[in-house]
CSV table of C-alpha atoms in Angstrom, one decimal:
chain,number,residue,atom,x,y,z
A,110,MET,CA,110.8,104.8,104.5
A,111,ALA,CA,107.4,106.1,104.1
A,112,GLU,CA,108.0,106.4,100.3
A,113,GLU,CA,108.8,102.6,100.2
A,114,ASP,CA,105.9,100.1,98.9
A,115,ILE,CA,104.9,97.7,101.5
A,116,GLU,CA,105.5,94.9,99.4
A,117,THR,CA,109.1,96.0,98.8
A,118,LYS,CA,109.5,96.1,102.3
A,119,ILE,CA,108.2,92.8,103.1
A,120,LYS,CA,110.5,91.3,100.3
A,121,ASN,CA,113.3,92.8,101.9
A,122,TYR,CA,112.5,91.9,105.0
A,123,LYS,CA,115.8,90.7,107.2
A,124,THR,CA,114.3,91.0,110.9
A,125,ALA,CA,111.7,92.9,112.9
A,126,PRO,CA,113.6,96.4,113.0
A,127,PHE,CA,113.4,98.4,115.7
A,128,ASP,CA,109.8,99.9,116.7
A,129,SER,CA,110.0,103.1,118.5
A,130,ARG,CA,106.9,102.0,120.2
A,131,PHE,CA,108.7,99.6,122.6
A,132,PRO,CA,112.5,101.2,122.8
A,133,ASN,CA,113.2,99.0,126.1
A,134,GLN,CA,114.0,95.7,127.1
A,135,ASN,CA,110.6,94.3,127.6
A,136,GLN,CA,109.5,93.7,124.2
A,137,THR,CA,106.7,91.6,125.3
A,138,ARG,CA,104.1,94.0,124.2
A,139,ASN,CA,106.1,94.5,121.0
A,140,CYS,CA,105.3,90.7,120.0
A,141,TRP,CA,101.6,90.9,121.1
A,142,GLN,CA,101.1,94.1,119.5
A,143,ASN,CA,102.3,92.7,116.3
A,144,TYR,CA,100.4,89.4,116.3
A,145,LEU,CA,97.1,91.3,116.8
A,146,ASP,CA,98.0,93.4,114.2
A,147,PHE,CA,98.3,91.0,111.6
A,148,HIS,CA,94.7,89.0,112.5
A,149,ARG,CA,93.0,92.6,112.5
A,150,CYS,CA,94.5,93.3,109.2
A,151,GLN,CA,93.6,89.5,108.3
A,152,LYS,CA,90.1,89.8,109.0
A,153,ALA,CA,89.5,93.5,107.9
A,154,MET,CA,90.8,92.7,104.6
A,155,THR,CA,89.2,89.7,104.2
A,156,ALA,CA,85.8,91.4,105.1
A,157,LYS,CA,86.5,94.1,102.7
A,158,GLY,CA,87.7,91.5,99.8
A,159,GLY,CA,90.9,93.0,99.8
A,160,ASN,CA,94.7,91.8,99.6
A,161,VAL,CA,95.9,89.9,102.7
A,162,SER,CA,99.4,89.9,101.2
A,163,VAL,CA,99.8,93.4,102.9
A,164,CYS,CA,99.3,91.9,106.1
A,165,GLU,CA,102.1,89.5,105.8
A,166,TRP,CA,104.6,92.3,107.3
A,167,TYR,CA,103.4,92.0,110.7
A,168,GLN,CA,103.3,88.2,110.5
A,169,ARG,CA,106.9,88.3,109.6
A,170,VAL,CA,107.6,90.5,112.7
A,171,TYR,CA,105.7,88.6,115.2
A,172,GLN,CA,107.2,85.3,113.7
A,173,SER,CA,110.2,87.2,114.6
A,174,LEU,CA,109.8,88.1,117.9
A,175,CYS,CA,107.4,85.8,119.6
A,176,PRO,CA,108.3,82.3,120.5
A,177,THR,CA,106.5,80.1,119.0
A,178,SER,CA,105.0,78.2,121.9
A,179,TRP,CA,103.2,81.7,122.7
A,180,VAL,CA,101.9,81.8,119.2
A,181,THR,CA,100.9,78.0,119.2
A,182,ASP,CA,98.9,78.7,122.4
A,183,TRP,CA,97.5,82.1,121.2
A,184,ASP,CA,96.5,80.5,118.1
A,185,GLU,CA,94.8,77.2,119.5
A,186,GLN,CA,92.9,80.1,122.0
A,187,ARG,CA,91.7,82.0,118.7
A,188,ALA,CA,90.3,79.1,117.6
A,189,GLU,CA,88.8,77.9,120.8
A,190,GLY,CA,87.1,81.5,120.9
A,191,THR,CA,89.3,82.2,124.2
A,192,PHE,CA,91.8,84.7,123.1
A,193,PRO,CA,92.4,87.6,125.6
A,194,GLY,CA,92.9,90.5,122.9
A,195,LYS,CA,90.5,91.8,120.8
A,196,ILE,CA,90.6,90.9,117.2
Q,179,MET,CA,137.3,81.3,127.0
Q,180,PRO,CA,137.5,80.8,131.0
Q,181,HIS,CA,140.6,78.6,132.4
Q,182,PRO,CA,141.8,77.0,135.6
Q,183,VAL,CA,143.0,79.3,138.3
Q,184,GLN,CA,141.4,82.8,136.3
Q,185,LEU,CA,141.4,85.6,138.4
Q,186,GLY,CA,139.5,88.3,136.2
Q,187,LEU,CA,137.2,88.7,133.5
Q,188,GLN,CA,137.3,86.7,130.3
Q,189,ASP,CA,138.8,88.5,127.1
Q,190,ALA,CA,136.3,90.4,125.6
Q,191,THR,CA,134.4,89.2,122.3
Q,192,SER,CA,132.1,92.2,122.2
Q,193,PRO,CA,132.7,96.0,122.2
Q,194,ILE,CA,130.4,96.6,125.3
Q,195,MET,CA,132.7,94.0,127.2
Q,196,GLU,CA,136.0,95.8,126.1
Q,197,GLU,CA,134.4,99.2,127.7
Q,198,LEU,CA,133.6,96.8,130.7
Q,199,ILE,CA,136.5,95.4,131.3
Q,200,ALA,CA,138.4,99.0,130.7
Q,201,PHE,CA,135.9,100.2,133.3
Q,202,HIS,CA,136.3,97.6,136.1
Q,203,ASP,CA,140.4,98.3,135.4
Q,204,HIS,CA,139.5,101.8,136.5
Q,205,ALA,CA,137.3,101.5,139.4
Q,206,PHE,CA,139.6,98.4,140.7
Q,207,MET,CA,142.4,101.0,140.5
Q,208,ILE,CA,140.9,103.8,142.6
Q,209,VAL,CA,139.5,101.1,145.4
Q,210,SER,CA,142.9,99.5,145.7
Q,211,LEU,CA,144.4,103.0,146.2
Q,212,ILE,CA,141.9,103.8,148.3
Q,213,SER,CA,142.3,100.4,150.3
Q,214,PHE,CA,145.7,100.9,150.4
Q,215,LEU,CA,146.3,104.5,151.3
Q,216,VAL,CA,143.7,103.5,154.4
Q,217,LEU,CA,145.6,100.7,155.8
Q,218,TYR,CA,148.4,103.2,155.5
Q,219,VAL,CA,146.9,105.8,158.0
Q,220,LEU,CA,145.8,103.0,159.9
Q,221,SER,CA,149.1,101.2,160.5
Q,222,SER,CA,151.0,104.3,160.9
Q,223,VAL,CA,148.8,105.5,163.2
Q,224,LEU,CA,148.8,102.4,165.5
Q,225,THR,CA,152.2,102.1,165.2
Q,226,THR,CA,153.5,105.3,166.1
Q,227,LYS,CA,155.5,106.7,169.4
Q,228,LEU,CA,154.3,110.6,168.7
Q,229,THR,CA,151.5,111.9,171.2
Q,230,ASN,CA,149.6,115.0,171.0
Q,231,THR,CA,146.9,115.7,173.5
Q,232,ASN,CA,146.0,119.0,172.3
Q,233,ILE,CA,144.4,118.5,169.0
Q,234,THR,CA,141.2,120.2,168.7
Q,235,ASP,CA,140.0,121.1,165.2
Q,236,ALA,CA,141.1,120.4,162.0
Q,237,GLN,CA,138.9,122.4,159.6
Q,238,GLU,CA,141.1,122.3,156.2
Q,239,MET,CA,141.5,118.6,156.2
Q,240,GLU,CA,138.2,117.6,157.3
Q,241,THR,CA,137.1,119.9,154.2
Q,242,ILE,CA,139.6,117.7,152.0
Q,243,TRP,CA,138.1,114.5,152.8
Q,244,THR,CA,134.8,115.3,152.2
Q,245,ILE,CA,135.3,117.0,148.8
Q,246,LEU,CA,137.9,114.6,148.0
Q,247,PRO,CA,135.5,111.3,148.1
Q,248,ALA,CA,132.9,113.1,146.5
Q,249,ILE,CA,135.4,113.5,143.1
Q,250,ILE,CA,136.4,110.4,143.0
Q,251,LEU,CA,133.1,109.0,143.4
Q,252,ILE,CA,131.9,111.1,140.6
Q,253,LEU,CA,135.3,110.0,138.6
Q,254,ILE,CA,133.8,106.5,138.8
Q,255,ALA,CA,130.0,107.5,138.0
Q,256,LEU,CA,130.6,109.0,134.7
Q,257,PRO,CA,132.3,106.1,132.7
Q,258,SER,CA,129.8,103.8,134.3
Q,259,LEU,CA,127.0,106.0,133.2
Q,260,ARG,CA,128.8,106.3,130.0
Q,261,ILE,CA,128.7,102.4,129.6
Q,262,LEU,CA,125.1,102.3,130.6
Q,263,TYR,CA,123.7,104.6,127.6
Q,264,LEU,CA,126.3,102.5,124.9
Q,265,THR,CA,124.2,99.4,126.0
Q,266,ASP,CA,120.7,101.4,125.1
Q,267,GLU,CA,121.9,102.6,121.8
Q,268,ILE,CA,119.5,101.8,119.1
Q,269,ASN,CA,120.9,99.2,116.5
Q,270,ASN,CA,119.1,97.9,113.2
Q,271,PRO,CA,119.6,94.3,114.1
Q,272,SER,CA,120.8,91.4,111.4
Q,273,PHE,CA,119.4,88.9,113.0
Q,274,THR,CA,116.6,88.2,115.6
Q,275,ILE,CA,117.3,84.8,117.8
Q,276,LYS,CA,115.2,83.5,120.6
Q,277,SER,CA,116.7,81.3,123.6
Q,278,ILE,CA,113.6,79.9,125.8
Q,279,GLY,CA,114.8,78.6,129.2
Q,280,HIS,CA,113.6,75.2,130.0
Q,281,GLN,CA,113.8,72.9,133.3
Q,282,TRP,CA,116.9,72.1,132.3
Q,283,TYR,CA,117.8,72.8,129.0
Q,284,TRP,CA,117.6,76.1,126.5
Q,285,THR,CA,115.5,75.8,123.3
Q,286,TYR,CA,117.2,78.3,120.6
Q,287,GLU,CA,114.6,79.5,118.0
Q,288,TYR,CA,115.6,81.1,114.3
Q,289,THR,CA,112.3,82.0,112.6
Q,290,ASP,CA,113.4,85.2,110.6
Q,291,TYR,CA,113.1,83.2,107.7
Q,292,GLY,CA,111.6,79.8,107.9
Q,293,GLY,CA,112.1,77.6,111.2
Q,294,LEU,CA,114.7,76.2,113.0
Q,295,ILE,CA,114.3,75.5,116.5
Q,296,PHE,CA,116.2,73.0,118.3
Q,297,ASN,CA,117.3,72.0,122.1
Q,298,SER,CA,120.4,72.5,124.0
Q,299,TYR,CA,120.9,70.1,126.3
Q,300,MET,CA,124.2,69.7,128.5
Q,301,LEU,CA,126.4,67.1,127.3
Q,302,PRO,CA,126.4,64.1,130.8
Q,303,PRO,CA,130.4,63.5,131.7
Q,304,LEU,CA,130.4,60.0,130.2
Q,305,PHE,CA,129.5,61.6,126.7
Q,306,LEU,CA,132.3,64.2,126.5
Q,307,ASN,CA,135.1,63.8,124.2
Q,308,PRO,CA,139.0,64.6,124.5
Q,309,GLY,CA,139.6,67.7,125.5
Q,310,ASP,CA,135.9,69.0,126.1
Q,311,LEU,CA,135.1,71.2,129.4
Q,312,ARG,CA,133.0,69.2,131.9
Q,313,LEU,CA,129.3,70.8,132.2
Q,314,LEU,CA,130.3,73.2,129.8
Q,315,GLU,CA,129.7,71.5,126.5
Q,316,VAL,CA,126.1,71.1,124.6
Q,317,ASP,CA,124.9,68.7,122.4
Q,318,ASN,CA,123.9,71.7,120.0
Q,319,ARG,CA,125.1,75.1,120.1
Q,320,VAL,CA,123.7,78.2,119.4
Q,321,VAL,CA,125.2,79.4,116.2
Q,322,LEU,CA,125.7,83.0,115.6
Q,323,PRO,CA,127.0,85.3,113.0
Q,324,ILE,CA,130.1,87.6,114.0
Q,325,GLU,CA,130.3,91.2,112.8
Q,326,ALA,CA,126.5,91.6,112.6
Q,327,PRO,CA,124.3,93.1,115.2
Q,328,VAL,CA,122.3,90.1,117.1
Q,329,ARG,CA,118.9,90.8,118.5
Q,330,MET,CA,118.5,87.6,121.3
Q,331,MET,CA,115.2,87.2,122.5
Q,332,ILE,CA,115.1,85.6,125.9
Q,333,THR,CA,112.1,84.0,127.6
Q,334,SER,CA,111.3,81.0,130.5
Q,335,GLN,CA,108.8,78.4,129.8
Q,336,ASP,CA,108.6,77.3,133.6
Q,337,VAL,CA,110.8,79.0,136.1
Q,338,LEU,CA,113.3,81.9,136.2
Q,339,HIS,CA,116.8,81.4,134.2
Q,340,SER,CA,119.3,83.9,133.1
Q,341,TRP,CA,120.9,83.3,129.9
Q,342,THR,CA,125.2,84.5,130.0
Q,343,ILE,CA,127.8,84.4,127.8
Q,344,PRO,CA,130.4,86.5,130.1
Q,345,THR,CA,133.2,87.1,127.2
Q,346,LEU,CA,130.2,89.0,124.9
Q,347,GLY,CA,128.9,90.9,128.3
Q,348,LEU,CA,125.7,89.9,127.8
Q,349,LYS,CA,123.1,88.2,130.9
Q,350,THR,CA,119.7,88.6,130.5
Q,351,ASP,CA,117.0,87.0,133.1
Q,352,ALA,CA,114.6,84.6,131.5
Q,353,ILE,CA,110.9,85.4,132.8
Q,354,PRO,CA,108.4,83.7,132.2
Q,355,GLY,CA,105.6,85.4,130.2
Q,356,ARG,CA,107.9,88.3,129.8
Q,357,LEU,CA,110.1,89.1,126.3
Q,358,ASN,CA,113.6,89.9,127.0
Q,359,GLN,CA,115.6,91.8,124.5
Q,360,THR,CA,120.1,91.7,124.3
Q,361,ALA,CA,121.8,92.7,121.6
Q,362,PHE,CA,125.4,92.3,120.7
Q,363,THR,CA,128.1,92.5,117.9
Q,364,ALA,CA,130.6,89.8,118.4
Q,365,MET,CA,134.2,90.8,116.6
Q,366,ARG,CA,135.8,87.2,116.8
Q,367,PRO,CA,134.9,83.7,115.6
Q,368,GLY,CA,135.1,81.0,118.5
Q,369,VAL,CA,133.3,79.0,120.4
Q,370,TYR,CA,132.3,80.7,123.8
Q,371,TYR,CA,130.6,79.7,126.8
Q,372,GLY,CA,128.4,80.5,129.7
Q,373,GLN,CA,126.0,79.4,132.6
Q,374,CYS,CA,122.6,79.4,133.5
Q,375,SER,CA,122.7,82.7,135.9
Q,376,GLU,CA,119.3,82.2,138.4
Q,377,ILE,CA,118.6,79.0,140.4
Q,378,CYS,CA,115.9,77.2,139.0
Q,379,GLY,CA,116.0,73.7,140.5
Q,380,ALA,CA,118.4,70.8,140.6
Q,381,ASN,CA,119.5,70.9,137.5
Q,382,HIS,CA,120.5,74.5,137.6
Q,383,SER,CA,124.7,74.1,137.3
Q,384,PHE,CA,123.7,72.0,134.1
Q,385,MET,CA,122.3,73.8,131.6
Q,386,PRO,CA,125.5,75.6,130.1
Q,387,ILE,CA,124.8,78.0,127.2
Q,388,VAL,CA,127.1,77.5,124.1
Q,389,ALA,CA,127.3,80.0,121.5
Q,390,GLU,CA,129.5,79.1,118.2
Q,391,LEU,CA,130.3,82.1,116.4
Q,392,ILE,CA,130.9,82.2,113.0
Q,393,PRO,CA,131.9,83.9,109.7
Q,394,LEU,CA,128.8,85.8,108.3
Q,395,LYS,CA,129.3,84.2,104.8
Q,396,ILE,CA,129.4,80.7,106.4
Q,397,PHE,CA,126.2,81.9,108.6
Q,398,GLU,CA,124.4,82.9,105.5
Q,399,MET,CA,124.6,79.9,104.2
Q,400,GLY,CA,122.1,78.0,106.2
Q,401,PRO,CA,122.0,75.4,108.7
Q,402,VAL,CA,124.0,71.9,108.2
Q,403,PHE,CA,122.4,69.4,110.2
Q,404,THR,CA,125.0,66.6,111.6
Q,405,LEU,CA,124.0,63.8,113.3
């Protein structure tokens, strides 16, 4: 699985796979972490002038897991500058 | 499928529920045998004409009725723990569907590919068709595939609710601010019902869950909207 290209991985995306960092019933952190990871990746790639499409994996995962109302709230908070996470 | 004057559990639609039913039968048999034995001993002790005023100790009997219950408890615990670990097995789900509880309806989100989001309200009695089940039917059912591991993410937008489908052996609390995961694999198609299982206000009894399980090929064809 480490040999697989990130582009192929994104293309073959079915749903958020099992993440051994979050093995239990409470998946709140899983959703939160992927949301943070996508926006950090996006910020870093944009700053370096790299290809943002490699960050798409995190976006697909958080879209699969997170309730859309949470995502909307967080997007608004980021726009306002009141987002509690560090991006 | 619940039916009138139902005494036991609903028939299983997932392998875990089959295990749970078998465990229930096993534990119920042990409990019934013990209860029957105690009732018999009690009644025979209370109705006998034999009297013996010289019994002082009964070491052997005391040993047996200490060791035997311990063994019985182990015989109950082992299958129970087996099922507990079975429910925790890592399965790679094919789909993730979110279920969000509100007062007093459920919202289902299918966001693996694109976004399909809809609400599921109970059908009021006046809106029922002939043959429909009162207090169980909804306007939009949550449609799921059979024979594929499905992951459900349950949460709530306001107060505590609980999302349950007994025939699949599922009951997961919907807690605001927390995302609970449960997974299942359904074995046969059909329409399965459940009811909100955590008190959540005036209409707690009126926010049922209806899962429509369809063959995988038809599920993959995508949503068909009916008005």
